[in-house]
XYZ file of C-alpha atoms in Angstrom:
653
model
C -6.627 -5.018 -5.451
C -4.150 -6.290 -2.878
C -1.229 -4.875 -4.848
C -3.016 -1.552 -5.140
C -2.942 -1.053 -1.389
C 0.637 -2.242 -1.251
C 1.594 0.373 -3.809
C -0.386 3.204 -2.227
C 2.294 4.549 0.095
C 4.841 4.519 -2.712
C 2.374 6.146 -5.096
C 1.757 8.933 -2.574
C 5.435 9.646 -1.932
C 7.520 8.662 -4.936
C 5.614 10.541 -7.629
C 6.269 13.875 -6.011
C 9.950 13.126 -5.610
C 10.222 11.921 -9.184
C 8.345 14.871 -10.593
C 10.329 17.358 -8.556
C 13.515 16.008 -10.072
C 12.304 15.845 -13.674
C 13.662 18.675 -15.748
C 10.718 18.672 -18.173
C 7.074 18.219 -17.339
C 5.939 14.734 -18.368
C 2.967 16.163 -20.302
C 2.816 19.453 -22.236
C -0.625 20.625 -23.353
C -1.871 22.648 -26.311
C -5.446 23.669 -27.047
C -7.558 25.159 -29.800
C -11.210 25.887 -30.479
C -12.871 25.268 -33.866
C -16.034 27.105 -34.800
C -18.520 24.804 -36.527
C -21.531 27.156 -36.652
C -22.795 30.242 -34.865
C -23.797 28.123 -31.862
C -21.567 25.055 -32.095
C -17.860 24.749 -31.332
C -15.287 21.978 -31.034
C -12.855 22.050 -28.101
C -9.521 20.356 -28.853
C -6.997 19.438 -26.132
C -3.699 17.914 -27.259
C -1.042 16.353 -25.039
C 2.610 15.788 -25.894
C 3.895 13.064 -23.583
C 7.550 12.817 -22.578
C 9.478 9.745 -23.800
C 9.089 6.810 -21.441
C 5.887 8.177 -19.901
C 2.253 7.314 -20.631
C -1.109 8.732 -19.556
C -4.375 6.867 -19.199
C -7.515 6.965 -21.302
C -10.932 8.009 -20.032
C -12.001 4.440 -20.622
C -9.237 2.441 -18.950
C -10.390 -0.234 -16.501
C -11.803 1.169 -13.268
C -9.830 -1.493 -11.397
C -6.490 -0.275 -12.703
C -4.751 3.102 -12.830
C -6.820 6.259 -12.599
C -8.588 7.288 -15.833
C -8.561 10.782 -17.324
C -11.616 12.706 -16.180
C -12.978 15.919 -17.741
C -15.211 18.392 -15.898
C -16.987 20.960 -18.078
C -17.833 23.902 -15.843
C -21.107 25.521 -16.877
C -22.418 22.511 -18.762
C -26.212 22.579 -18.931
C -26.351 26.300 -18.120
C -24.112 28.290 -20.462
C -23.717 25.480 -22.994
C -24.432 21.790 -23.473
C -22.227 18.900 -24.544
C -22.938 17.255 -27.859
C -21.975 13.632 -27.298
C -19.010 12.500 -25.230
C -15.358 13.484 -25.289
C -13.605 11.585 -28.072
C -9.944 10.641 -27.942
C -7.161 9.633 -30.304
C -5.767 6.149 -30.796
C -4.836 4.305 -27.605
C -2.709 1.340 -26.547
C -4.120 -1.584 -24.592
C -1.882 -3.691 -22.391
C -2.347 -6.131 -19.515
C -1.096 -4.792 -16.173
C 0.586 -7.298 -13.862
C 0.222 -4.869 -10.963
C -3.563 -4.468 -11.164
C -4.249 -7.680 -13.120
C -6.506 -5.913 -15.653
C -6.170 -4.621 -19.216
C -5.314 -0.925 -19.186
C -5.836 1.660 -21.939
C -3.327 4.477 -22.286
C -1.541 6.939 -24.605
C 2.134 7.247 -25.512
C 3.849 10.243 -27.129
C 0.604 12.025 -28.070
C -3.017 12.212 -26.986
C -5.856 14.278 -28.450
C -9.263 14.880 -26.868
C -12.185 16.568 -28.653
C -15.543 17.743 -27.366
C -18.344 19.446 -29.305
C -20.512 21.967 -27.454
C -23.638 23.975 -28.250
C -23.888 27.460 -26.788
C -27.065 28.105 -24.748
C -26.194 31.529 -23.339
C -25.280 34.014 -26.119
C -23.604 36.267 -23.539
C -20.811 33.869 -22.608
C -17.409 34.146 -24.209
C -15.353 31.668 -22.176
C -15.579 27.935 -21.455
C -13.640 26.427 -18.537
C -12.642 22.754 -18.565
C -10.903 20.910 -15.727
C -8.974 17.703 -16.418
C -7.703 15.224 -13.867
C -5.306 12.614 -15.271
C -2.543 10.236 -14.276
C 0.834 10.014 -16.004
C 3.206 7.143 -15.266
C 6.726 5.945 -15.871
C 8.068 3.627 -13.132
C 5.778 5.504 -10.746
C 2.566 7.460 -11.277
C 1.797 11.150 -10.823
C -1.787 12.415 -10.482
C -2.074 15.810 -12.211
C -4.621 18.546 -12.905
C -4.970 20.822 -15.908
C -7.348 23.720 -16.504
C -8.264 24.743 -20.070
C -9.756 28.169 -20.787
C -11.373 28.535 -24.237
C -12.601 31.901 -25.540
C -15.179 31.903 -28.326
C -13.867 35.053 -29.999
C -10.190 34.079 -29.854
C -9.234 36.703 -27.250
C -6.799 35.934 -24.446
C -8.365 33.871 -21.655
C -7.819 34.738 -18.029
C -8.514 32.863 -14.824
C -9.109 35.638 -12.361
C -9.940 35.228 -8.698
C -11.252 38.622 -7.764
C -11.144 40.346 -4.426
C -14.237 42.539 -4.384
C -15.071 45.217 -1.840
C -16.962 42.759 0.357
C -13.972 40.379 0.400
C -11.618 43.246 1.181
C -13.818 44.279 4.103
C -14.081 40.744 5.488
C -10.360 40.224 4.970
C -9.556 43.416 6.846
C -11.819 42.247 9.663
C -9.754 39.064 9.881
C -6.655 41.084 10.772
C -6.307 42.180 14.391
C -4.802 45.468 15.521
C -2.710 43.807 18.206
C -0.915 45.904 20.790
C 2.414 44.731 22.193
C 2.668 42.155 19.364
C 6.433 41.670 19.927
C 5.673 39.966 23.243
C 4.241 36.963 21.374
C 7.706 35.579 20.586
C 9.787 37.338 23.230
C 12.294 34.995 24.845
C 11.083 31.992 22.869
C 13.470 29.547 21.219
C 13.279 26.311 19.321
C 13.711 23.970 22.292
C 10.101 22.749 22.219
C 10.203 22.135 18.485
C 13.555 20.369 18.713
C 12.278 18.214 21.557
C 9.225 17.228 19.560
C 11.351 16.350 16.521
C 13.495 14.068 18.680
C 10.397 12.401 20.101
C 9.168 11.692 16.556
C 12.650 10.464 15.629
C 12.504 8.128 18.630
C 9.103 6.783 17.608
C 10.412 6.177 14.091
C 13.445 4.436 15.573
C 11.137 2.244 17.669
C 9.141 1.397 14.536
C 12.365 0.402 12.790
C 13.336 -1.863 15.703
C 9.935 -3.548 15.504
C 10.371 -3.978 11.744
C 13.682 -5.761 12.421
C 11.777 -8.472 14.294
C 9.537 -9.316 11.348
C 10.180 -12.312 9.059
C 10.810 -10.035 6.056
C 13.825 -8.330 7.643
C 15.282 -10.422 10.467
C 16.611 -13.295 8.321
C 18.281 -10.753 6.012
C 20.681 -9.549 8.726
C 23.086 -12.514 8.943
C 22.838 -13.184 5.202
C 23.704 -9.622 4.202
C 26.465 -9.149 6.776
C 28.020 -12.497 5.802
C 27.902 -11.468 2.145
C 29.908 -8.302 2.799
C 32.430 -9.856 5.173
C 33.041 -13.037 3.155
C 32.976 -11.576 -0.362
C 35.462 -8.794 0.272
C 39.183 -9.327 -0.252
C 39.970 -7.446 2.944
C 38.047 -7.464 6.206
C 38.215 -3.687 6.368
C 36.674 -3.477 2.884
C 33.769 -5.682 3.973
C 33.155 -3.487 7.010
C 33.196 -0.323 4.877
C 30.735 -1.859 2.405
C 28.391 -2.907 5.213
C 28.554 0.596 6.695
C 27.789 2.067 3.265
C 24.880 -0.340 2.974
C 23.499 0.920 6.303
C 24.029 4.543 5.274
C 22.101 4.005 2.039
C 19.202 2.415 3.941
C 18.964 5.571 6.079
C 19.274 7.772 2.983
C 16.452 5.954 1.162
C 13.943 6.398 3.980
C 15.063 10.007 4.481
C 14.535 10.764 0.778
C 11.049 9.248 0.827
C 9.919 12.007 3.208
C 11.293 14.979 1.260
C 8.442 15.372 -1.277
C 6.088 16.270 1.592
C 8.103 19.451 2.136
C 6.973 20.633 -1.310
C 3.470 21.150 0.066
C 4.658 23.852 2.469
C 5.827 26.022 -0.419
C 2.297 26.050 -1.829
C 0.226 26.957 1.235
C 1.250 27.069 4.876
C -1.945 25.278 5.852
C -2.022 22.582 3.184
C -0.428 19.821 5.266
C -2.778 20.516 8.160
C -5.654 20.429 5.688
C -4.461 17.081 4.355
C -3.966 15.637 7.832
C -7.493 16.557 8.932
C -9.261 15.873 5.644
C -12.296 13.646 6.257
C -11.860 11.508 3.157
C -8.119 11.091 3.609
C -8.684 9.932 7.191
C -11.268 7.444 5.931
C -8.770 6.255 3.318
C -6.136 5.749 6.030
C -8.722 3.811 8.060
C -9.381 1.430 5.160
C -5.661 1.048 4.375
C -4.736 0.259 7.989
C -7.510 -2.316 8.290
C -6.164 -3.856 5.083
C -2.629 -3.812 6.497
C -3.838 -5.437 9.726
C -5.348 -8.436 7.970
C -2.139 -8.902 5.994
C -0.313 -9.125 9.341
C -2.921 -11.652 10.472
C -1.865 -13.827 7.518
C -4.963 -13.703 5.318
C -2.968 -12.397 2.340
C 0.503 -11.118 1.499
C 1.308 -7.541 0.531
C 4.078 -7.265 -2.028
C 5.419 -4.686 -4.410
C 5.800 -5.914 -8.016
C 8.563 -8.514 -8.162
C 9.918 -6.800 -11.286
C 10.974 -3.834 -9.109
C 13.106 -6.022 -6.865
C 14.502 -7.927 -9.840
C 15.543 -4.705 -11.590
C 17.255 -3.385 -8.455
C 18.980 -6.706 -7.847
C 20.221 -6.845 -11.463
C 21.446 -3.267 -11.188
C 23.394 -4.013 -8.004
C 25.087 -6.985 -9.711
C 25.934 -5.223 -12.985
C 27.010 -1.860 -11.585
C 28.963 -3.024 -8.535
C 30.938 -0.726 -6.265
C 29.258 2.000 -4.232
C 26.343 2.336 -6.668
C 25.793 -1.422 -6.542
C 25.549 -1.273 -2.748
C 22.966 1.497 -3.090
C 20.834 -0.707 -5.341
C 21.159 -3.521 -2.793
C 19.707 -1.170 -0.159
C 16.828 -0.284 -2.506
C 16.230 -4.005 -3.044
C 15.959 -4.515 0.720
C 13.400 -1.682 0.973
C 11.302 -3.299 -1.768
C 11.414 -6.951 -0.699
C 10.746 -6.090 2.953
C 7.744 -3.913 2.116
C 5.173 -6.532 3.142
C 6.387 -6.102 6.734
C 7.694 -2.533 6.761
C 4.832 -1.038 4.692
C 2.191 -1.226 7.429
C 4.659 0.123 9.999
C 5.615 2.988 7.678
C 1.916 3.623 7.144
C 1.478 3.896 10.894
C 4.428 6.268 11.029
C 2.959 8.389 8.226
C -0.366 8.511 10.018
C 1.185 9.148 13.413
C 3.100 12.201 12.212
C -0.194 13.836 11.217
C -1.335 13.486 14.838
C 1.755 15.055 16.392
C 2.539 18.661 17.211
C 4.518 20.707 14.700
C 4.947 20.602 10.958
C 3.836 17.336 9.401
C 6.645 17.325 6.813
C 9.397 17.885 9.413
C 7.860 15.266 11.693
C 7.724 12.784 8.838
C 11.366 13.395 7.924
C 12.401 12.870 11.561
C 10.301 9.712 11.854
C 11.422 8.200 8.548
C 15.070 8.953 9.355
C 14.682 7.313 12.757
C 13.105 4.286 11.079
C 16.003 4.047 8.618
C 18.614 4.367 11.392
C 17.051 1.503 13.366
C 16.826 -0.659 10.254
C 20.431 0.054 9.274
C 21.976 -0.257 12.738
C 22.284 -4.065 12.965
C 23.923 -4.303 9.529
C 26.613 -1.863 10.633
C 27.103 -3.320 14.128
C 27.283 -6.939 13.028
C 29.733 -5.992 10.286
C 31.980 -4.426 12.931
C 31.488 -7.321 15.370
C 30.695 -10.465 13.306
C 30.941 -12.700 16.390
C 27.703 -11.151 17.649
C 25.848 -13.015 14.887
C 26.133 -16.173 16.976
C 24.018 -14.573 19.699
C 21.100 -13.766 17.396
C 17.958 -15.801 18.114
C 16.898 -18.161 15.369
C 14.042 -17.238 13.065
C 10.827 -18.948 14.047
C 7.224 -18.684 15.145
C 7.946 -15.775 17.472
C 8.175 -13.499 14.419
C 4.650 -14.514 13.408
C 3.469 -13.526 16.887
C 5.106 -10.115 16.423
C 3.217 -9.636 13.145
C -0.144 -10.555 14.700
C 0.375 -8.141 17.604
C 1.223 -5.435 15.053
C -2.035 -6.313 13.286
C -4.028 -5.559 16.420
C -2.136 -2.284 16.864
C -2.856 -1.360 13.226
C -6.611 -1.779 13.844
C -6.359 0.379 16.965
C -4.607 3.114 15.003
C -7.096 2.728 12.141
C -9.898 3.583 14.571
C -8.111 6.827 15.419
C -8.360 7.901 11.779
C -12.013 6.910 11.654
C -12.517 8.954 14.824
C -10.771 11.951 13.218
C -13.154 11.795 10.257
C -16.120 11.434 12.595
C -15.085 14.421 14.736
C -14.206 16.733 11.848
C -17.345 15.719 9.934
C -19.580 16.052 13.030
C -21.193 12.692 12.266
C -21.679 11.653 15.898
C -21.012 7.968 15.142
C -17.841 7.029 17.024
C -18.479 8.609 20.418
C -15.910 8.242 23.215
C -17.556 5.239 24.883
C -17.978 3.382 21.584
C -14.359 4.070 20.604
C -13.046 2.782 23.928
C -15.412 -0.195 23.790
C -13.894 -1.308 20.469
C -10.380 -0.845 21.880
C -11.366 -3.017 24.848
C -12.617 -5.756 22.503
C -9.303 -5.560 20.602
C -7.400 -5.790 23.888
C -9.341 -8.881 24.939
C -8.807 -10.504 21.515
C -5.061 -9.823 21.608
C -4.763 -11.133 25.162
C -6.556 -14.372 24.278
C -4.340 -14.794 21.210
C -1.155 -14.301 23.209
C -2.341 -16.888 25.726
C -2.719 -19.302 22.793
C -6.503 -19.729 22.918
C -6.865 -19.338 19.138
C -4.662 -19.040 16.032
C -4.429 -17.163 12.740
C -3.853 -18.739 9.289
C -0.048 -18.502 9.251
C 0.405 -19.670 12.883
C 2.031 -23.024 13.489
C 0.994 -25.447 16.221
C 1.258 -23.973 19.717
C 3.332 -26.367 21.820
C 4.428 -24.180 24.699
C 4.097 -20.475 25.399
C 7.407 -18.683 25.756
C 8.097 -16.464 28.744
C 8.147 -13.357 26.544
C 4.757 -14.241 25.028
C 3.258 -14.755 28.490
C 4.674 -11.408 29.582
C 3.155 -9.704 26.524
C -0.197 -11.378 27.304
C -0.187 -10.056 30.890
C 0.713 -6.532 29.656
C -2.159 -6.691 27.153
C -4.545 -7.892 29.862
C -3.443 -5.104 32.245
C -3.947 -2.449 29.566
C -7.419 -3.817 28.772
C -8.413 -3.718 32.449
C -7.097 -0.143 32.633
C -9.414 0.862 29.767
C -12.394 -0.895 31.395
C -11.764 1.003 34.650
C -11.584 4.242 32.670
C -14.873 3.656 30.852
C -16.606 2.904 34.176
C -15.094 6.133 35.641
C -13.248 4.224 38.364
C -10.031 5.832 37.134
C -9.079 8.416 34.514
C -7.447 7.568 31.202
C -4.674 10.161 31.168
C -2.266 7.671 29.616
C -4.514 7.654 26.538
C -5.097 11.414 26.412
C -5.602 12.588 22.859
C -6.380 9.239 21.271
C -10.012 8.599 22.278
C -12.505 11.349 21.395
C -12.773 14.150 24.010
C -14.934 13.536 27.079
C -17.625 15.970 25.907
C -18.048 13.862 22.744
C -20.129 11.299 24.590
C -23.201 9.114 24.094
C -24.501 10.716 27.285
C -25.913 14.243 27.214
C -23.342 16.880 28.180
C -23.886 20.382 29.525
C -21.326 21.853 27.132
C -19.456 20.891 23.967
C -16.419 22.813 25.196
C -13.328 21.249 26.808
C -13.940 20.102 30.395
C -17.371 21.748 30.341
C -15.873 25.264 30.481
C -18.059 27.885 28.810
C -16.368 28.839 25.570
C -16.898 30.698 22.314
C -16.130 29.220 18.901
C -16.255 32.557 17.102
C -13.624 35.185 17.852
C -15.864 38.221 17.397
C -18.524 36.818 19.724
C -15.921 35.946 22.339
C -14.266 39.376 22.074
C -17.613 41.136 22.537
C -18.320 39.089 25.664
C -14.809 39.763 27.050
C -15.414 43.499 26.680
C -18.792 43.161 28.358
C -17.447 41.347 31.459
C -14.002 43.009 31.306
C -12.031 39.779 31.418
C -8.902 38.778 29.473
C -9.103 36.236 26.659
C -7.529 32.784 26.484
C -7.359 32.233 22.723
C -7.149 28.510 22.028
C -6.270 27.398 18.494
C -7.286 23.760 18.494
C -8.653 20.993 16.283
C -11.148 18.176 16.474
C -8.452 15.721 15.392
C -5.622 17.318 17.410
C -4.065 14.745 19.757
C -1.855 17.221 21.603
C -4.830 19.549 22.147
C -6.659 16.746 23.969
C -3.532 15.971 25.998
C -3.295 19.584 27.139
C -6.991 19.728 28.038
C -7.067 16.396 29.883
C -3.649 16.575 31.573
C -2.997 20.295 32.111
C -6.299 22.187 31.957
C -7.934 19.602 34.227
C -5.368 20.177 36.993
C -6.956 21.409 40.219
C -4.827 24.591 40.169
C -5.108 25.393 36.465
C -8.809 24.655 35.872
C -10.239 27.382 38.189
C -7.881 30.016 36.744
C -9.244 29.393 33.240
C -12.877 28.988 34.287
C -13.098 32.004 36.617
C -10.607 34.520 35.211
C -10.568 34.104 31.432
C -12.964 34.155 28.509
C -12.128 31.009 26.549
C -12.291 31.277 22.757
C -11.626 27.916 21.068
C -11.098 28.179 17.320
C -11.082 24.868 15.428
C -8.661 25.011 12.508
C -9.713 21.638 11.079
C -13.498 22.140 11.021
C -14.655 21.587 7.423
C -18.163 22.914 8.027
C -19.065 25.412 5.320
C -19.476 29.047 6.292
C -22.774 30.738 5.419
C -22.567 32.082 1.885
C -22.533 35.690 3.071
C -19.430 34.953 5.191
C -17.414 33.320 2.384
C -14.819 35.535 0.722
C -11.418 35.712 -0.992
C -8.533 36.725 1.247
C -5.559 38.514 -0.289
C -2.203 38.136 1.470
C 0.402 40.891 1.430
C 2.327 38.870 -1.168
C -0.663 39.183 -3.498
C -1.654 35.511 -3.198
C -5.408 35.023 -2.979
C -7.015 32.312 -0.876
C -10.649 31.274 -0.843
C -12.224 31.253 2.632
C -15.190 28.899 2.370
C -15.209 26.917 5.619
C -14.447 27.314 9.311
C -11.017 25.685 9.057
C -9.893 28.061 6.304
C -11.137 31.078 8.251
C -9.532 30.360 11.613
C -6.413 28.784 10.108
C -5.798 31.936 8.071
C -6.690 34.064 11.116
C -4.000 32.272 13.154
C -1.403 32.480 10.376
C -1.965 36.160 9.596
C -2.120 37.466 13.165
C 0.193 35.145 15.088
C 2.516 33.662 12.451
C 1.740 30.094 13.420
C -0.144 27.188 11.866
C 0.338 24.532 14.567
C -2.053 23.352 17.252
C -2.425 23.599 20.164
C -1.465 27.254 20.206
C -2.446 29.567 23.059
C -2.485 33.354 23.226
C -3.546 35.682 26.060
C -5.222 38.956 25.042
C -6.867 41.812 26.884
C -10.339 42.954 25.736
C -8.625 45.835 23.876
C -6.367 43.338 22.016
C -3.194 43.858 24.021
C -0.914 40.803 24.050
C -0.505 39.802 27.716
C 2.212 37.149 27.499
C 4.248 35.115 25.053
C 2.367 32.521 23.027
C 2.661 28.963 24.303
C 2.023 25.465 22.961
C 2.517 22.118 24.725
C 3.417 22.680 28.350
C 3.470 21.128 31.809
C 1.188 22.150 34.676
C 3.565 24.520 36.576
C 4.646 26.341 33.411
C 1.093 26.729 32.118
C -0.201 27.886 35.516
C 2.523 30.548 35.790
C 1.853 31.604 32.203
C -1.835 32.186 32.983
C -1.060 34.079 36.212
C 1.507 36.277 34.424
C -1.171 37.147 31.870
C -3.559 38.196 34.648
C -0.878 40.404 36.233
C -0.096 42.058 32.896
C -3.807 42.671 32.300
C -3.970 44.776 35.465
């Protein structure tokens, strides 16, 4: 179980990269249907598995890799299953990773299912299969089988009926002065955000350097290159190559996430705000935290490191150095994994495209990790100034454990907000953070220990300083909860102020009257003849909360919004299902068809189609007759946002 969580980040990222680079699909499927009688048929699904790969049985251990799972759509209505799905001969083997016996197929797999027809009018049976195929890494895959009883060609057709066409047309706005939306805009804001994410990744890499998995490796590795090279210059070049490959590895790990964008412009936002994925991140981060506390050790399979180490020795040269860098990434995973997990989670909370943010963050992490190897190779004398490894590194890990729990709560809060559960209200969230702050402060002052802590003889100056910073931050949160001061430094992380255990007048930002349906808001704007502030936001959007609590709340901005605009806030991460009569299939100009079943899909598509954007926050000013009044705007400071609102009012006149 412990190794499962350790592998999770690699399983999420590496499979996509591996699959994207594989010339042939690892599994090729064939199907046939055998008629047994007038009412009974046998469905046959055959898999040809690429050499070196294997896929798992339906009956493999639930504590190991994911089993194959069939879903028979229409079972019990159009037809019924006669017995279970049988399968061809399997292989059983003990897995060192999961520590269970696994059942899988190699080369070929055949599945058979007998069915009895209940509805004589049906001619097609749909079967969905989820399965996992593995080589060195594992890829979760889906396959749909369409069987026709009369042997005719099967078709999976998503239709766009007249009702869907009408609702889809209603989703498109007849905007006037549309060109103004992007007039004079450039990529400065996006570039700035990317550099901020890069900086956060760099900071994460610096923290990783201070952990016991990485820090001792610096002098050992640098000494290896400088002492085992015939020329000093050769040793320096090898060390620089080593650093470059470290950066390259972490950069490459982020690339598979860019594949999602080619499928659907909203898919990464959907993933980032998915309730169950946020809950999964919560569980993973809690698990990571307790590994930092010393209750268990997270490791990738030792065979991975051994293979990379052997490869670096046998191959030698530039390729050997690359394998050495891969070995470092593997053996240091117990310390870097939780930090990378935090980086992965943090990029889903930031403005802009998740994939681009992740690439910037991972590259920054790799640069920080590689920097000391390059610098100390250039200036070996600096090695003498490095502090010795010791108990201070354990303290760093414990502090990171507390931070992991704090970040884990953010993901639990995201799930709570998007799911409208009402469990983790603002005061409860902050109360838990305060308890964490007190616990970390007491630990830093040496009042208790964790399993891997040694005896506390004397507190260092740096540890005392960290304890006082922790205490000050905890007091700051207590003052914020008691309303003695605001919590602008934490804007975006706790739930919004209206999400409170105390009854609120409005569930809109800052208590401003707002509409959460565009048509209702537009009708009201026409009635009162006021311009519209269209706010594309999200329950789990950190930057949206920052704008509301730092910019909208300003004494000069707040009255402009409240008195002069009709606020329409559209939540693009709200998974609440639309009423059945409002669900439809939307057809893009490219011909692609998208199902609109929930609020997030509706307003996310609405934003994409009309304004060419999928990021939040995203603000647009419109007149009641749908004239664009100013350029669109995203994150901003108070003066810029105030002038933007006033310019919109002037253009409305």
